[in-house]
PDB file of C-alpha atoms in Angstrom:
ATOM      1  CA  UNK A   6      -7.359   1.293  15.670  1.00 79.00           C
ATOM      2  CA  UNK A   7      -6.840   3.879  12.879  1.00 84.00           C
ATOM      3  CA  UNK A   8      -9.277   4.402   9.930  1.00 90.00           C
ATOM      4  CA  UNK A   9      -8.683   6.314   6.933  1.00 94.00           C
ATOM      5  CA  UNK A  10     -11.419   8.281   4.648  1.00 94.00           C
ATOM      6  CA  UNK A  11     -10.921  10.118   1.241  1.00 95.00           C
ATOM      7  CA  UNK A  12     -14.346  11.540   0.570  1.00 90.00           C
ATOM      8  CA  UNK A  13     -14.180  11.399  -3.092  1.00 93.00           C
ATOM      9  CA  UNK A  14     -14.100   8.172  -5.153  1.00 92.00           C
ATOM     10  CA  UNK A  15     -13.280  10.210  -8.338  1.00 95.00           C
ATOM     11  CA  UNK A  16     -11.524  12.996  -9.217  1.00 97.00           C
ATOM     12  CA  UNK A  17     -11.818  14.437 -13.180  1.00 97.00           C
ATOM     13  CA  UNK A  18      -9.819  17.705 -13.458  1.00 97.00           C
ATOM     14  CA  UNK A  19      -8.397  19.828 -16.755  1.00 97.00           C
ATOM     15  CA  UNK A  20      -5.026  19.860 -17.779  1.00 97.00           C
ATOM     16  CA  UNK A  21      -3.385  22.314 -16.231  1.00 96.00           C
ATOM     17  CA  UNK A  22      -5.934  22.904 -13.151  1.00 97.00           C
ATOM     18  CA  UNK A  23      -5.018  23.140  -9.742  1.00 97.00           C
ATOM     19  CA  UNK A  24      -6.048  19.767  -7.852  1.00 97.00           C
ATOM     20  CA  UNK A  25      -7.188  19.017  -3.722  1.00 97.00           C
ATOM     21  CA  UNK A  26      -7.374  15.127  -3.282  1.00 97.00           C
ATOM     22  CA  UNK A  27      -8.811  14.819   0.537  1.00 97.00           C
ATOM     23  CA  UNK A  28      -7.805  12.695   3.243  1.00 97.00           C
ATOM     24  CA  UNK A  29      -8.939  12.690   6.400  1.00 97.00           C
ATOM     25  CA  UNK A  30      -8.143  10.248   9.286  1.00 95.00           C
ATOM     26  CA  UNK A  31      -9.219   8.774  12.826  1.00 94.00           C
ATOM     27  CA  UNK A  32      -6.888   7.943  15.291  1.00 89.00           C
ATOM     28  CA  UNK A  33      -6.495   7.113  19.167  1.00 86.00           C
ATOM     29  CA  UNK A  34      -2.772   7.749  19.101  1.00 86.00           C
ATOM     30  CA  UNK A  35      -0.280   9.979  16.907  1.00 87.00           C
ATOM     31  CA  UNK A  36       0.580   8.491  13.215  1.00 88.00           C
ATOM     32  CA  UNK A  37       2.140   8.954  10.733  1.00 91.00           C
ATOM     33  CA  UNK A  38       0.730  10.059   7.096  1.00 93.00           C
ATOM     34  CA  UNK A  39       1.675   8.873   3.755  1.00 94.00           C
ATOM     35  CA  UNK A  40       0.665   9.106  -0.034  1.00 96.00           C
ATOM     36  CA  UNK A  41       1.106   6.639  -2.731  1.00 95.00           C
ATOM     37  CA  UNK A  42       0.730   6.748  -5.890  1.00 95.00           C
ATOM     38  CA  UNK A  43      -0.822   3.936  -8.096  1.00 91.00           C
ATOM     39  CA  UNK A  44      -0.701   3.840 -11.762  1.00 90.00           C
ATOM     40  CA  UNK A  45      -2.333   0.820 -13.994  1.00 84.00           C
ATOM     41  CA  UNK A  46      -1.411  -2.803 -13.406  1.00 78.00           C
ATOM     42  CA  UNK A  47       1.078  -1.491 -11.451  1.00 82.00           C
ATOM     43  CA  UNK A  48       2.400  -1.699  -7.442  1.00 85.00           C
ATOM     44  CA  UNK A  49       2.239   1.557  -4.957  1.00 89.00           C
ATOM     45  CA  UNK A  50       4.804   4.765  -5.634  1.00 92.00           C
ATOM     46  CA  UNK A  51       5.555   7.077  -2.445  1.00 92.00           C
ATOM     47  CA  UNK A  52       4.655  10.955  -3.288  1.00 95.00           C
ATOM     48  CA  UNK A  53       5.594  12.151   0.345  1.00 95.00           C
ATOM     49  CA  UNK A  54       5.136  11.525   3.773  1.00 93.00           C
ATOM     50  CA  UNK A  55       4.256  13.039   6.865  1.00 93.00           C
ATOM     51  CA  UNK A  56       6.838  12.023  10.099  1.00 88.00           C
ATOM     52  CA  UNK A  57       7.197  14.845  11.905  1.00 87.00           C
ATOM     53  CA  UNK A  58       8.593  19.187  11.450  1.00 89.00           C
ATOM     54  CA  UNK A  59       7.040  21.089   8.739  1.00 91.00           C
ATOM     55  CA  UNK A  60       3.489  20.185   8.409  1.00 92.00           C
ATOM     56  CA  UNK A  61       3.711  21.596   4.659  1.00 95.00           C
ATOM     57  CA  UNK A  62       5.369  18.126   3.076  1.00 95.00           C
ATOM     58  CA  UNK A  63       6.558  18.802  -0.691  1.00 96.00           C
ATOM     59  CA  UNK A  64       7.151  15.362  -2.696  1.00 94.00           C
ATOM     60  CA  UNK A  65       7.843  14.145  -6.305  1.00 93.00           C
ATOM     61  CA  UNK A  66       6.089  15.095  -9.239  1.00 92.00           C
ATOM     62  CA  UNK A  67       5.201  18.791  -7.700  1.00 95.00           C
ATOM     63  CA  UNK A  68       2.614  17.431  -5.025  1.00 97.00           C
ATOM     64  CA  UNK A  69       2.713  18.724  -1.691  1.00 97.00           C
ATOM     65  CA  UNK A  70       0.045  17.822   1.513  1.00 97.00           C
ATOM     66  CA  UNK A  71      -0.515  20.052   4.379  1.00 96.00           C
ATOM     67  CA  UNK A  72      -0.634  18.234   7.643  1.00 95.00           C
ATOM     68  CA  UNK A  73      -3.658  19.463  10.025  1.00 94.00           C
ATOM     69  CA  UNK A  74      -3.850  17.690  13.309  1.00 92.00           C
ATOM     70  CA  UNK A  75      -6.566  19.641  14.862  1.00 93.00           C
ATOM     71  CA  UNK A  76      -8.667  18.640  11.457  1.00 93.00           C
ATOM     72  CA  UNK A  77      -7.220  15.243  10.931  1.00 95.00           C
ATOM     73  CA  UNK A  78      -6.605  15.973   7.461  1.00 96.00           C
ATOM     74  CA  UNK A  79      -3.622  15.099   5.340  1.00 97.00           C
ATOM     75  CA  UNK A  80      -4.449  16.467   1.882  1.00 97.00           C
ATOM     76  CA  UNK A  81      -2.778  16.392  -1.367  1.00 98.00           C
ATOM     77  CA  UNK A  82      -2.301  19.326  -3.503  1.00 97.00           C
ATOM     78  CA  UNK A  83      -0.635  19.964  -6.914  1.00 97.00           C
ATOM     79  CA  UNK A  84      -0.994  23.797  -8.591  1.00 97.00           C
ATOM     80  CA  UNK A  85      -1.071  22.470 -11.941  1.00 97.00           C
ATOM     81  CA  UNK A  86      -2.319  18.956 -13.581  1.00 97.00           C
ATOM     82  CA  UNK A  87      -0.909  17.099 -16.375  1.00 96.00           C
ATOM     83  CA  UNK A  88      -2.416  13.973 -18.481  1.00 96.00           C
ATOM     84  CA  UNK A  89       0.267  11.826 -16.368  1.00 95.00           C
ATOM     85  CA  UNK A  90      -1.012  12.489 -13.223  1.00 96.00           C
ATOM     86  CA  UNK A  91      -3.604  10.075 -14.301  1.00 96.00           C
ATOM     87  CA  UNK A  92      -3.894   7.601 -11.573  1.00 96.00           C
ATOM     88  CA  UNK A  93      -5.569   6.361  -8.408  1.00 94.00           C
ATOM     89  CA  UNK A  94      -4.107   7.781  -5.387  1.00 96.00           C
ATOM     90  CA  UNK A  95      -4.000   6.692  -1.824  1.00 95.00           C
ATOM     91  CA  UNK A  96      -3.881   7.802   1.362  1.00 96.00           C
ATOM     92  CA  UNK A  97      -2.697   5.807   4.327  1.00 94.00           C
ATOM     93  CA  UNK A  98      -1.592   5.883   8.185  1.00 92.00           C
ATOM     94  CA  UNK A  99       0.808   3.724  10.408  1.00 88.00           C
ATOM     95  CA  UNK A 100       0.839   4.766  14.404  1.00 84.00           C
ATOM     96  CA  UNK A 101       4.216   5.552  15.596  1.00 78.00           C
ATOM     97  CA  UNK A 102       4.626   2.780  17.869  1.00 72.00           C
ATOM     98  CA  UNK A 103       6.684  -0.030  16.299  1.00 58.00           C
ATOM     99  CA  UNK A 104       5.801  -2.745  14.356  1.00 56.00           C
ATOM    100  CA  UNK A 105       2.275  -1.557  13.295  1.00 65.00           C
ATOM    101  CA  UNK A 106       0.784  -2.228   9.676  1.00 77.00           C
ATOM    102  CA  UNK A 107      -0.165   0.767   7.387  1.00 87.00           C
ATOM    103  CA  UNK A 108      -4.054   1.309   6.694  1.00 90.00           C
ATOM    104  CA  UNK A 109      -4.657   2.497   3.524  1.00 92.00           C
ATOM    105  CA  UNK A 110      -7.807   4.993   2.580  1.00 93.00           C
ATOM    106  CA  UNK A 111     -10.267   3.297  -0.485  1.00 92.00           C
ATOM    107  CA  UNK A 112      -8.268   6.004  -2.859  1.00 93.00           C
ATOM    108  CA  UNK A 113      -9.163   8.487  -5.386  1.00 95.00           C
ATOM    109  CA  UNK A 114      -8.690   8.317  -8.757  1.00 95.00           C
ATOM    110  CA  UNK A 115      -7.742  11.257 -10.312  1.00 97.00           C
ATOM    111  CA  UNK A 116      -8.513  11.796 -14.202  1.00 96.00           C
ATOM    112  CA  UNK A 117      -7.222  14.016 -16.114  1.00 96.00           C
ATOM    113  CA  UNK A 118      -8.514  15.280 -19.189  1.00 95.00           C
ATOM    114  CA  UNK A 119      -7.312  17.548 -22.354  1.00 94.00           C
TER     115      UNK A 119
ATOM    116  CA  UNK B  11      19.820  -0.843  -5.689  1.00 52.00           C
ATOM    117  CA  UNK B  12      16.642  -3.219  -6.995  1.00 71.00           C
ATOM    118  CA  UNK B  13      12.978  -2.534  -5.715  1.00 89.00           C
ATOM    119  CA  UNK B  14      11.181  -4.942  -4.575  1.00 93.00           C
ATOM    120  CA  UNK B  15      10.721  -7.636  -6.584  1.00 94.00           C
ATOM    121  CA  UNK B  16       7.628 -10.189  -6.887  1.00 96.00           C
ATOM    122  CA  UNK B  17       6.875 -12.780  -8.891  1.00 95.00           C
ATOM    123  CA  UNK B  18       5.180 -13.914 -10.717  1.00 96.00           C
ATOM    124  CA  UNK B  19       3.114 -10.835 -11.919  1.00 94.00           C
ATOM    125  CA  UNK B  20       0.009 -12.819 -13.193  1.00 95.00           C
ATOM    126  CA  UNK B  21      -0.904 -16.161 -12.121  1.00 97.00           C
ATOM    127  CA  UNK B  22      -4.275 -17.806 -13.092  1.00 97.00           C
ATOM    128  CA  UNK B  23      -5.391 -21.263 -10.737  1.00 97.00           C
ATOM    129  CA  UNK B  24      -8.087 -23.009 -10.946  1.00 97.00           C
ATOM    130  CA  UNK B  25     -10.300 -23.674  -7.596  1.00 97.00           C
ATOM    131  CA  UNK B  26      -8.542 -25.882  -5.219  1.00 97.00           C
ATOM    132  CA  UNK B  27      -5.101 -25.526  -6.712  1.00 97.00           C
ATOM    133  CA  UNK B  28      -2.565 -23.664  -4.022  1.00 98.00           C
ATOM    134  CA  UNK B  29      -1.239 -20.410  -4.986  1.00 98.00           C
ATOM    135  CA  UNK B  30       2.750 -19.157  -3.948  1.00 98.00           C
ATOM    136  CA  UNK B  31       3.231 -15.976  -4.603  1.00 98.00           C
ATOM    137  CA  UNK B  32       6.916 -14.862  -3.782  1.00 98.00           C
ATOM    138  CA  UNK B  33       8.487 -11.388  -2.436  1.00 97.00           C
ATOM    139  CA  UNK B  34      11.762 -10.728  -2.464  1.00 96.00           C
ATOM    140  CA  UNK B  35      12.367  -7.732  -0.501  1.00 94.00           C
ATOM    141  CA  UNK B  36      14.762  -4.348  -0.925  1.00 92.00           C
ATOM    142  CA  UNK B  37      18.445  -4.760  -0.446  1.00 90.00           C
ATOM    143  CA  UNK B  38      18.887  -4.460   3.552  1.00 86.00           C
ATOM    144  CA  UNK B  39      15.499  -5.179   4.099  1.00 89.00           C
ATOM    145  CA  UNK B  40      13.846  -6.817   6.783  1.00 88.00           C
ATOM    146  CA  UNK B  41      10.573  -6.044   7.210  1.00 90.00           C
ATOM    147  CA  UNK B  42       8.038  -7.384   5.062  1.00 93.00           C
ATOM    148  CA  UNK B  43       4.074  -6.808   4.689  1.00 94.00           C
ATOM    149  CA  UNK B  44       1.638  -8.813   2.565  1.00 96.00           C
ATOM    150  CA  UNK B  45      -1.552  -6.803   1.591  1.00 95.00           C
ATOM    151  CA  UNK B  46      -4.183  -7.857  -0.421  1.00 96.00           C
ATOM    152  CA  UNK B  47      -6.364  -5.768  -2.830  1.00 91.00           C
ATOM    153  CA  UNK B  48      -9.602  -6.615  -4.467  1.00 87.00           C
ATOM    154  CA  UNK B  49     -10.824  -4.617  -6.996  1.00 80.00           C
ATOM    155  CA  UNK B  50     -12.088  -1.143  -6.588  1.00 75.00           C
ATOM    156  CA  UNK B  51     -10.829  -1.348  -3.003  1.00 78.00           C
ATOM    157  CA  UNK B  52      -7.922  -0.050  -0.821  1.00 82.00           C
ATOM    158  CA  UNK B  53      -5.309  -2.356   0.551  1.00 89.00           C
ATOM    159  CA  UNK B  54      -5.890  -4.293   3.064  1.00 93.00           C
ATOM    160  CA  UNK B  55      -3.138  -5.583   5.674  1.00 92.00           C
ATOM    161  CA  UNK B  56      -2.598  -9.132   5.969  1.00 95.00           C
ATOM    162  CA  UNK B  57       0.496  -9.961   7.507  1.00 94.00           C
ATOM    163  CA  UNK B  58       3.642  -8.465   8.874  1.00 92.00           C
ATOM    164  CA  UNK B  59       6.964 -10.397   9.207  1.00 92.00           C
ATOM    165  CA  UNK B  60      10.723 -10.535  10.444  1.00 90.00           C
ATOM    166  CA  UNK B  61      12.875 -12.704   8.888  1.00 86.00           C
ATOM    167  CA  UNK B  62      11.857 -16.215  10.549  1.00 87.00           C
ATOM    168  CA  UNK B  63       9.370 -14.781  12.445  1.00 91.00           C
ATOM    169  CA  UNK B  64       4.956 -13.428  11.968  1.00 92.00           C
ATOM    170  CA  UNK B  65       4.987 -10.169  13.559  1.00 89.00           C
ATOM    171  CA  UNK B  66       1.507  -9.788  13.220  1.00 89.00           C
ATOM    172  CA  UNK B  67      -0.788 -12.187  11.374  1.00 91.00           C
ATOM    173  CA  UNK B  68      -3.945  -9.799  12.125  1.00 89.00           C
ATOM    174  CA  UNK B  69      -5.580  -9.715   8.823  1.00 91.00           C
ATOM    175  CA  UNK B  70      -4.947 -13.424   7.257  1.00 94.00           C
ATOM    176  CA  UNK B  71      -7.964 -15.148   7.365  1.00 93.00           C
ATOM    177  CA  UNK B  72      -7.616 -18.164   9.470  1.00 89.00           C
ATOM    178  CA  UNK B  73      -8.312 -20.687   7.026  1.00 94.00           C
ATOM    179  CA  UNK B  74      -6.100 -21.833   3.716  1.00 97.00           C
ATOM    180  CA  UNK B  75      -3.581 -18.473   3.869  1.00 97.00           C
ATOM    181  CA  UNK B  76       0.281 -19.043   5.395  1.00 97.00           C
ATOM    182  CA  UNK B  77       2.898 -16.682   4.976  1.00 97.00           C
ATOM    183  CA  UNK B  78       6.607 -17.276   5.799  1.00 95.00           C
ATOM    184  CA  UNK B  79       9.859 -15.643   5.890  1.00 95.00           C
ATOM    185  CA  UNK B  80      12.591 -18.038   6.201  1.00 92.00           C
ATOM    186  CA  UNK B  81      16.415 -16.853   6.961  1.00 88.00           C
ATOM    187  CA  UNK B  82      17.635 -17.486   3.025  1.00 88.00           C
ATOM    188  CA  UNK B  83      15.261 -16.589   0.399  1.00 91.00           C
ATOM    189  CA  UNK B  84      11.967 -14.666  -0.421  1.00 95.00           C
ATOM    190  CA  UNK B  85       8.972 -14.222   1.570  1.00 97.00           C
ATOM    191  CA  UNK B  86       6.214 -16.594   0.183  1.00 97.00           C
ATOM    192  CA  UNK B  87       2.368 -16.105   1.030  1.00 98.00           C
ATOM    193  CA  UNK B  88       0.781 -19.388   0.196  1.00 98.00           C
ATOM    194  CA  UNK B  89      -2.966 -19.823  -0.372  1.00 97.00           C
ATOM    195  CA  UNK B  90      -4.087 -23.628  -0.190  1.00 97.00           C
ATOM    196  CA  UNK B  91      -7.335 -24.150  -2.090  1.00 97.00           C
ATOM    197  CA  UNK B  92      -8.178 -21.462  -3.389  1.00 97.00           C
ATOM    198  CA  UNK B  93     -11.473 -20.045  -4.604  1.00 96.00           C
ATOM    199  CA  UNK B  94     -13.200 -17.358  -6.936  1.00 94.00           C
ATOM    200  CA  UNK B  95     -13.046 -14.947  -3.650  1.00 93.00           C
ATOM    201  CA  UNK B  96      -9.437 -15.031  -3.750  1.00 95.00           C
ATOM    202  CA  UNK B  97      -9.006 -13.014  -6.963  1.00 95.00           C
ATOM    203  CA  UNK B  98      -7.324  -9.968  -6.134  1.00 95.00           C
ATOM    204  CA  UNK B  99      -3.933  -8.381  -6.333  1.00 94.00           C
ATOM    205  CA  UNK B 100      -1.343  -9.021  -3.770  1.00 96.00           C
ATOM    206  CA  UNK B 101       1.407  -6.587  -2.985  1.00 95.00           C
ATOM    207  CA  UNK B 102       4.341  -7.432  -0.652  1.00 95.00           C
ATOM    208  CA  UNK B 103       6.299  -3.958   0.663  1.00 93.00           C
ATOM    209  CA  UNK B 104       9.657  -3.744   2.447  1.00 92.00           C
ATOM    210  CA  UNK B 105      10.870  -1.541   4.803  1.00 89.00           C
ATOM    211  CA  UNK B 106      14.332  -1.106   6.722  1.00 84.00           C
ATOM    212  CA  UNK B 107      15.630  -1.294   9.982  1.00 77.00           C
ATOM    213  CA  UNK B 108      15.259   1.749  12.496  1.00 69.00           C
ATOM    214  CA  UNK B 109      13.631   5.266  11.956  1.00 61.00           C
ATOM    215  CA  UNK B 110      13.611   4.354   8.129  1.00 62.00           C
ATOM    216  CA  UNK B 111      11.157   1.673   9.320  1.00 63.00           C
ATOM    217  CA  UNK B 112       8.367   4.133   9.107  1.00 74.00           C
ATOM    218  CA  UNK B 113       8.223   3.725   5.301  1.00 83.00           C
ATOM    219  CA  UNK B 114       7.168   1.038   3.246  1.00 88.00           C
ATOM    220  CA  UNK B 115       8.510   0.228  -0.513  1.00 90.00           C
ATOM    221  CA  UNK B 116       5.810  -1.435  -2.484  1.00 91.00           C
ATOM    222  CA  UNK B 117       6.709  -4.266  -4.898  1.00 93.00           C
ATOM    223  CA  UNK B 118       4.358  -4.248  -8.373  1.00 92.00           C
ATOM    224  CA  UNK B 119       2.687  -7.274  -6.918  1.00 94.00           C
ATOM    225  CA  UNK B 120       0.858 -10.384  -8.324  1.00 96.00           C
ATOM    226  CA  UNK B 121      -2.652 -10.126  -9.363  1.00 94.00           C
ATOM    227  CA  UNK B 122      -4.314 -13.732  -8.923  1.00 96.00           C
ATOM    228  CA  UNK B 123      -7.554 -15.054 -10.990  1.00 96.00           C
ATOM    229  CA  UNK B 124      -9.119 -17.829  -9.863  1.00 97.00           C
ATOM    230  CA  UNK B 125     -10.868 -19.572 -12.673  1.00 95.00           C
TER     231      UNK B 125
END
């Protein structure tokens, strides 16, 4: 079974600031590693994913998340905040064997002020 | 090429009433996952289906939930009696055949209130 932690409930950051949204994982076999995206009333956006290569992922809307196996981390980074970014964020895993469900981290939600 | 598409968005019941929330799935899509989400909470898996078949039916609860995927239409997850505990929102993702399989599209979902 997989489990997925992101230590920090909340997230209020400057416009403009660099931002670190954590995720770390646990695992008995190799997964996968994803980020969504979740903005009011409204369904799940990807922001990047983790399958395999580069373990420096760049996605949309200038985030990028540095895979770390030996740390089981997968965390999101962007250098520079804006009031859009506003949102709840979520981490989540899926093992690479087929037909497996995704499990999904509690989120963060990321505030960003003026 | 449409997202995934769920309707409806909102949908109040009263307790008892059955609830059918409906997911039509990407173009070329045939993978489909119900997940539920109460509030201040993650998602949580619920079911996992090919067209006519449950994949994996791990997290329904046993009771009052069905979900089906027949060969011509959406995927419907059906709740039969529902109660104040149901109240959450439900999201429905897609995802393709093959390596693409790895990633799932998430519809906006229905969020359910149970009167």
């Amino acid at each position: 079974a997989q489990s997925v932690t992101q230590l920090d409930s909340q997230v209020p950051v400057f416009e403009e600031a660099p931002v670190e949204l954590r995720c770390n994982y646990s695992s008995s076999v190799s997964v996968y590693l994803f980020w969504y995206v979740q903005y009011p009333n409204q369904g799940l956006q990807l922001l990047l994913k983790y399958l395999s290569g580069s373990t420096l992922v760049k996605g949309i809307n200038g985030f990028e998340a540095e895979f770390n196996k030996s740390q089981t981390s997968f965390h999101l980074r962007k250098p520079s905040v804006h009031i859009s970014d506003t949102a709840e964020y979520f981490c989540a895993v899926t093992p690479h064997n087929y037909g497996q469900n995704f499990v999904f981290g509690p989120g963060t939600r990321l505030s960003v002020l003026p | 090429n449409a997202g995934v598409m769920q309707n409806p968005r909102h949908l109040v019941r009263r307790r008892g009433q059955e609830a059918r929330l409906r997911c039509s799935p990407m173009k070329g899509h045939s993978h489909v996952y119900w997940y539920r989400q109460l509030p201040e909470e993650g998602l949580k898996f619920m079911v996992y289906l090919q067209k006519e078949n449950i994949i994996d039916e791990s997290g329904m609860p046993k009771e009052r939930f069905s979900a089906e995927f027949p060969k011509e239409g959406p995927s419907i997850l059906r709740i039969q009696q529902v109660v104040r505990g149901d109240s959450a929102a439900y999201f429905c993702a897609s995802s393709p055949e093959g390596q693409s399989r790895r990633t799932q599209y998430f519809g906006p979902g229905t969020r359910l209130l149970v009167l």
